[in-house]
Amino acid sequence: MSIAGSGGRVQPARPGDPSRIGPYRIIGRLGSGGMGTVHAGLAADGLRVAVKVIHPAQAEDPEFRARFRREVQLSARVQGPCLVPLLAADPEAVAPWLATAYAPGPTLNQHLAEHGPLGGGTLYAFATGTAQALASIHEAGVAHRDVKPQNVILTPAGPRVLDFGIARAADGTSVTRTGVMTGTPGWISPEYYRTSTAGPQGDMFAWGALVAYAATGRLPFGTGAPDAVAFRVMAGDPDLDGVPEELREILRRALAKDPSDRMTAVSAAEECSLLLASQATQVLSGGGGLEPTRVGELLTAEWNIPTLDDPTWHAPAPPSRRRAMTTVLVAAAVFGGIAGGVLAFPTSGNSSGEDTTTAGRTTVGRTTAYPATGANGTAQRSEAAEPGGATESPVDPRRARVPADPLAGVPNPAFTRAGDESQPTSDEWSTSTVASTSEEKGVEKAIREQMTSMLATKDMDFMEPKVTFNRRAQTVMVTGGPISQIPEDHQEVFRRAGEMAACTALAHRLKGNPTTWPYGRFSVSWKLFDGDTEVSILGFGEATDGCYAEIAGQWQGDESGMATAEIPSSDRDEIRVADATDKAVIAAWNARIAEGHGLEPFATNDAIALGFDPVEKAAYVWARDPDGALMGRAQRANFQDAVSKTVCRSLTAEYNSNKTWNYTRWSVAVYEGNSRTPELIGSGECIR
């Protein structure tokens, strides 16, 4: 199902259709399909949006919901020309939905049926724009996997590639049903038929077929039974009769049987842009490619698609008090997010022909659910005398601990605001500047690299931090955004990662240059919109606050770490270790039941889950106990003991075989009954 709708016309709403979805007022329908319904919506500022709502039957399927989360994640990565930007989504709603900017116009199929093939400058603009869109997709590390005429909209401003319903990361991570072929016959590459390999090269094969179809109105490998089409794709030559000669050679290279012989999307966009410029009788100097802005101008100038008039869209007048609304949104974001956890996504430029100003993103990795709530409350420590307490662990000489406070013994550092608990102000943030000295640049690099490493395991590296310095305030500012609406748990991970990275970097710098380094405070902030002069301060502190404080053998997990661990991971090593350890914990528990300890089995295998907190480098294991079978002291002690021994074996084995593995801590939690707040019952370290 395409999110763009059909031909730019809004159909009347039907009985039972919602009046609002997230922040959008629903005014009608744009279409429907096997996945769900696409509604026409209006944002508060009059922005036209297309809102895809998943059918209830699909939403109840955990595997389908996992694929939908992945669709949101992958779509959020991609921004660029000739793409339809994802604006907002709520994959955890009872009826999951996502919203994009509205792309008015027919699909390529619809246009060809009514007007015939594209020609002249419009054809070259189509080839250039769709290749640029794929180049942006591939640059984000994503393969589209469903390039076909139904997924290209011919808007008055140019072609728009859309629908990442079966997209996957180019590194191979995905959530798809085993044994089910994805894609549409006639638009599937030879290697996918042979080995189920789908990547950027497969997208380029489909692009070659797409442009040939746009130029001729014929499918380059014909029609008929799927197996007959598959045979022609794998062994036959494409039908390119009628394609302009200068474009034909480009398409032949895109349609090569061997993926290694195909051109990249970037090369295709460059070569097609030269044809577009030639069509526009532009004189090129030096034989080189065109600047992106120049390509965009040529594409718009040569694009000749009728403008659609849709009188059923009635946008309200734009609000006149944007700053007042921004203030309200800042407060709302601080106290738990906006519109019930709706996620908003950034757009770079206007890739749909509409006014787009909202920003933000989210991602998901594993198929486990988001945590029900953010952290609130105090983690409970297990009693030292209770059976099944923290297991004594070996000391690893490779992991020598730093002192509890790196600044211990440093006399009179240049930093003079030690102990100042005043919160950094917006003025201090707005007057901070980018790194200018080599020392500042070194700290900026250290903070960015450490945060990126932490965030990447949760597919949150889109939250790229900006590091600035205010010498007068002696404060380093770490800023995220502009993203107006993200889940509270994502914001919490950004805060924790920023505080740890900034505290670590500043402590090292103060330790090495006590009399010449002025920065000892840090602030982690979030801004909603580009151009804002105010931010929401998520957290602040100073490098002497003990970001390094570690008491051997006494590390304790907490609910912030638990909330971070519950966010699905995108790291393949973490996913592999988590899956294997989940099974090992269940096996260990069942073995104890067989030994006659009077324990109860878990109701389902998914009652046990494991996740990772990259900030504290800890693995969290939690059990859901709706019937209270684990709540007795003996049951808890047995569960904690089974987890600690099993998890430590897994973490230590991975640590010994994987040089990049840093997780050597563990914590155990239980969700009792229908509680949305975990109770932590034990923590420990496998290697000290």
XYZ file of C-alpha atoms in Angstrom, residues 264-578:
315
model
C 25.695 2.880 -8.513
C 22.820 5.249 -7.874
C 25.272 8.129 -7.520
C 26.797 7.375 -10.951
C 23.358 7.003 -12.499
C 22.243 10.336 -11.058
C 25.378 12.069 -12.347
C 25.108 10.655 -15.868
C 21.387 11.323 -16.115
C 21.891 14.871 -14.867
C 24.263 15.467 -17.784
C 21.598 14.237 -20.191
C 19.109 16.504 -18.459
C 21.445 19.470 -18.829
C 22.007 18.632 -22.485
C 18.251 18.463 -23.022
C 17.997 21.911 -21.464
C 20.724 23.092 -23.891
C 22.966 24.038 -20.976
C 26.679 24.398 -21.682
C 28.850 22.344 -19.325
C 32.463 23.250 -18.635
C 35.206 20.736 -18.015
C 33.022 17.691 -18.597
C 32.290 17.368 -14.881
C 29.043 16.798 -13.094
C 26.590 19.453 -12.023
C 26.204 20.927 -8.573
C 23.175 19.497 -6.720
C 21.441 22.884 -6.669
C 21.945 23.208 -10.415
C 20.524 19.727 -10.971
C 17.486 20.643 -8.909
C 16.910 23.771 -10.991
C 17.200 21.828 -14.251
C 14.919 19.070 -13.013
C 12.237 21.592 -12.082
C 12.651 23.508 -15.332
C 12.346 20.402 -17.526
C 9.612 18.663 -15.539
C 6.298 18.864 -17.355
C 3.516 17.190 -15.377
C 0.072 18.811 -15.021
C -0.653 20.457 -11.702
C -3.555 18.873 -9.875
C -6.275 20.961 -8.297
C -7.855 19.356 -5.257
C -10.621 21.561 -3.851
C -11.376 19.151 -0.986
C -8.217 20.204 0.911
C -9.018 23.093 3.218
C -6.045 24.158 5.302
C -6.605 26.453 8.305
C -4.724 29.721 8.522
C -1.224 29.256 9.913
C -0.774 30.104 13.599
C 0.566 33.555 14.359
C 2.151 32.768 17.703
C 4.747 30.173 16.828
C 7.057 31.191 19.629
C 4.331 30.768 22.218
C 3.563 27.324 20.821
C 7.258 26.447 20.877
C 7.392 27.299 24.566
C 4.438 25.024 25.222
C 6.066 22.233 23.233
C 9.317 22.595 25.139
C 7.470 22.178 28.413
C 5.503 19.247 27.043
C 8.652 17.515 25.826
C 10.280 17.839 29.228
C 7.295 16.289 30.996
C 6.917 13.187 28.892
C 6.607 13.909 25.182
C 3.806 15.121 22.966
C 0.623 13.483 21.682
C 0.943 10.283 23.658
C 4.406 9.323 22.523
C 4.104 10.341 18.883
C 7.477 10.355 17.162
C 8.433 13.154 14.778
C 11.070 13.061 12.074
C 13.366 15.654 10.478
C 13.218 16.763 6.913
C 16.006 18.436 4.993
C 14.496 20.762 2.487
C 11.111 20.439 0.873
C 11.178 17.118 -0.906
C 7.439 16.870 -1.421
C 6.478 20.275 -2.686
C 4.815 21.050 0.637
C 5.825 23.246 3.563
C 7.654 20.955 5.999
C 9.006 22.256 9.267
C 8.671 19.477 11.817
C 11.707 17.497 12.917
C 12.840 14.352 14.772
C 13.327 10.575 14.484
C 13.146 7.257 16.204
C 14.354 3.778 15.528
C 13.846 0.283 16.744
C 16.038 -2.755 16.453
C 15.062 -6.025 18.138
C 11.516 -7.284 18.033
C 10.938 -6.756 21.752
C 8.608 -3.909 22.707
C 9.517 -0.444 23.873
C 9.506 -0.062 27.659
C 6.133 0.845 29.020
C 7.402 3.825 30.982
C 10.509 5.833 31.576
C 12.518 5.505 34.753
C 10.885 6.709 37.929
C 11.714 5.659 41.421
C 14.721 4.166 43.120
C 16.350 0.884 42.209
C 16.149 -1.679 44.994
C 19.356 -3.381 46.013
C 19.364 -7.026 47.019
C 20.446 -7.928 50.546
C 24.024 -9.151 50.696
C 23.073 -12.094 52.928
C 20.300 -13.296 50.656
C 21.022 -16.564 48.825
C 21.886 -16.122 45.187
C 23.597 -12.761 45.644
C 26.274 -11.323 43.362
C 28.669 -13.995 42.188
C 32.337 -13.522 43.038
C 34.062 -12.672 39.772
C 37.670 -12.888 38.599
C 39.874 -9.850 38.256
C 40.920 -9.134 34.675
C 44.312 -7.357 34.534
C 43.386 -5.878 31.147
C 40.579 -3.893 32.750
C 42.417 -1.843 35.348
C 40.072 0.584 37.071
C 40.719 4.294 37.063
C 40.561 6.093 40.419
C 37.118 6.852 41.750
C 37.765 10.530 41.000
C 40.289 11.375 38.260
C 40.707 14.847 39.793
C 41.858 13.530 43.137
C 45.037 15.376 44.101
C 44.844 17.993 41.359
C 45.786 21.304 43.029
C 43.876 24.462 42.098
C 42.732 23.694 38.538
C 41.856 26.641 36.312
C 38.247 25.548 36.506
C 36.851 27.732 39.294
C 33.143 26.811 39.471
C 33.538 23.526 41.372
C 30.499 22.946 43.559
C 28.367 25.482 41.681
C 24.975 23.751 41.372
C 23.272 26.480 39.339
C 21.648 25.227 36.150
C 23.108 26.522 32.881
C 20.864 29.120 31.262
C 19.519 29.408 27.734
C 21.635 32.527 27.268
C 24.749 30.576 28.149
C 23.719 27.928 25.660
C 22.892 30.401 22.872
C 26.208 32.261 23.286
C 28.322 29.101 23.277
C 30.597 28.639 20.271
C 32.015 25.759 18.282
C 35.410 24.339 19.207
C 38.250 26.653 18.192
C 41.393 25.376 19.944
C 43.009 21.994 19.460
C 42.106 21.059 23.048
C 38.449 21.968 22.528
C 38.374 20.040 19.261
C 39.848 17.031 21.034
C 37.134 17.120 23.700
C 34.451 17.620 21.068
C 35.712 14.587 19.162
C 35.877 12.452 22.314
C 32.307 13.361 23.325
C 30.876 12.799 19.861
C 32.650 9.476 19.367
C 31.635 8.095 22.755
C 28.023 9.219 22.366
C 27.805 7.886 18.825
C 29.117 4.527 20.007
C 26.545 4.373 22.797
C 23.623 5.543 20.679
C 24.440 3.401 17.656
C 23.651 0.162 19.469
C 20.049 1.377 19.784
C 19.936 2.777 16.225
C 19.855 6.258 17.737
C 22.949 7.608 16.016
C 20.626 9.939 14.089
C 20.613 11.944 17.350
C 23.906 13.487 16.338
C 25.128 15.656 19.214
C 26.433 19.166 18.697
C 29.208 20.145 21.127
C 29.809 23.829 21.886
C 31.793 25.754 24.497
C 31.067 28.732 26.736
C 34.334 29.860 28.300
C 32.692 32.478 30.522
C 30.321 29.862 31.961
C 33.139 27.261 32.020
C 30.603 24.870 30.521
C 30.561 22.452 27.599
C 27.149 22.242 25.948
C 25.971 18.990 24.353
C 22.855 19.594 22.271
C 20.505 17.231 20.453
C 17.779 17.978 17.951
C 16.072 19.631 16.271
C 13.538 16.878 16.971
C 10.271 18.027 18.463
C 8.776 14.695 19.475
C 10.708 11.596 20.497
C 9.910 8.932 23.080
C 10.812 9.768 26.636
C 13.089 6.737 26.841
C 15.060 7.886 23.767
C 15.525 11.319 25.304
C 16.680 9.658 28.515
C 19.296 7.620 26.635
C 20.583 10.782 24.946
C 20.839 12.512 28.333
C 22.674 9.632 29.998
C 25.040 9.172 27.053
C 25.750 12.916 26.910
C 26.417 13.206 30.627
C 28.729 10.197 30.688
C 30.638 11.237 27.552
C 31.015 14.887 28.604
C 31.973 14.034 32.188
C 34.522 11.480 30.997
C 36.123 13.789 28.436
C 36.289 16.765 30.801
C 37.672 14.703 33.677
C 40.508 13.458 31.490
C 41.246 16.971 30.238
C 41.206 18.476 33.738
C 43.452 15.696 34.956
C 46.012 16.451 32.262
C 45.825 20.267 32.234
C 44.731 21.402 35.698
C 45.955 24.985 35.302
C 45.104 25.664 31.666
C 41.741 23.998 31.047
C 38.742 26.147 32.073
C 35.851 23.765 31.379
C 34.601 21.608 34.210
C 30.826 21.835 33.824
C 28.638 20.238 31.194
C 25.042 20.547 30.088
C 22.955 18.201 27.941
C 20.119 19.974 26.147
C 17.487 19.455 23.490
C 16.064 21.907 20.998
C 12.853 21.507 19.030
C 13.234 23.554 15.862
C 15.994 24.960 13.697
C 16.647 28.556 14.669
C 15.389 28.189 18.223
C 17.159 30.325 20.811
C 15.874 28.274 23.728
C 16.396 24.652 24.673
C 15.130 22.108 27.162
C 17.948 21.237 29.563
C 17.882 17.493 30.148
C 20.776 17.289 32.592
C 23.912 19.045 33.825
C 26.783 18.526 36.213
C 30.515 18.850 36.620
C 33.407 16.500 35.998
C 34.116 16.163 39.708
C 30.704 14.641 40.357
C 32.062 11.108 40.066
C 31.292 10.054 36.502
C 34.101 7.569 37.044
C 33.078 6.520 40.523
C 33.161 2.714 40.683
C 33.412 0.680 43.859
C 34.770 -2.744 43.006
C 32.080 -5.408 43.125
C 29.353 -2.965 44.166
C 28.011 -1.729 40.849
C 24.236 -1.480 40.931
C 21.839 -1.326 38.038
C 19.090 1.270 38.092
C 15.835 2.013 36.352
C 17.440 4.408 33.869
C 19.736 1.632 32.756
C 16.805 -0.765 32.663
C 14.779 1.626 30.479
C 17.736 1.947 28.111
C 18.203 -1.819 27.964
C 14.557 -2.308 27.013
C 15.016 -0.221 23.873
C 15.646 -2.830 21.142
C 19.248 -3.162 20.017
C 20.436 -2.918 16.415
C 23.918 -4.317 17.088
C 24.249 -7.807 15.615
C 26.590 -9.048 18.358
C 24.209 -7.817 21.044
C 21.226 -9.428 19.328
C 23.092 -12.719 18.951
C 24.269 -12.792 22.574
C 20.847 -11.728 23.855
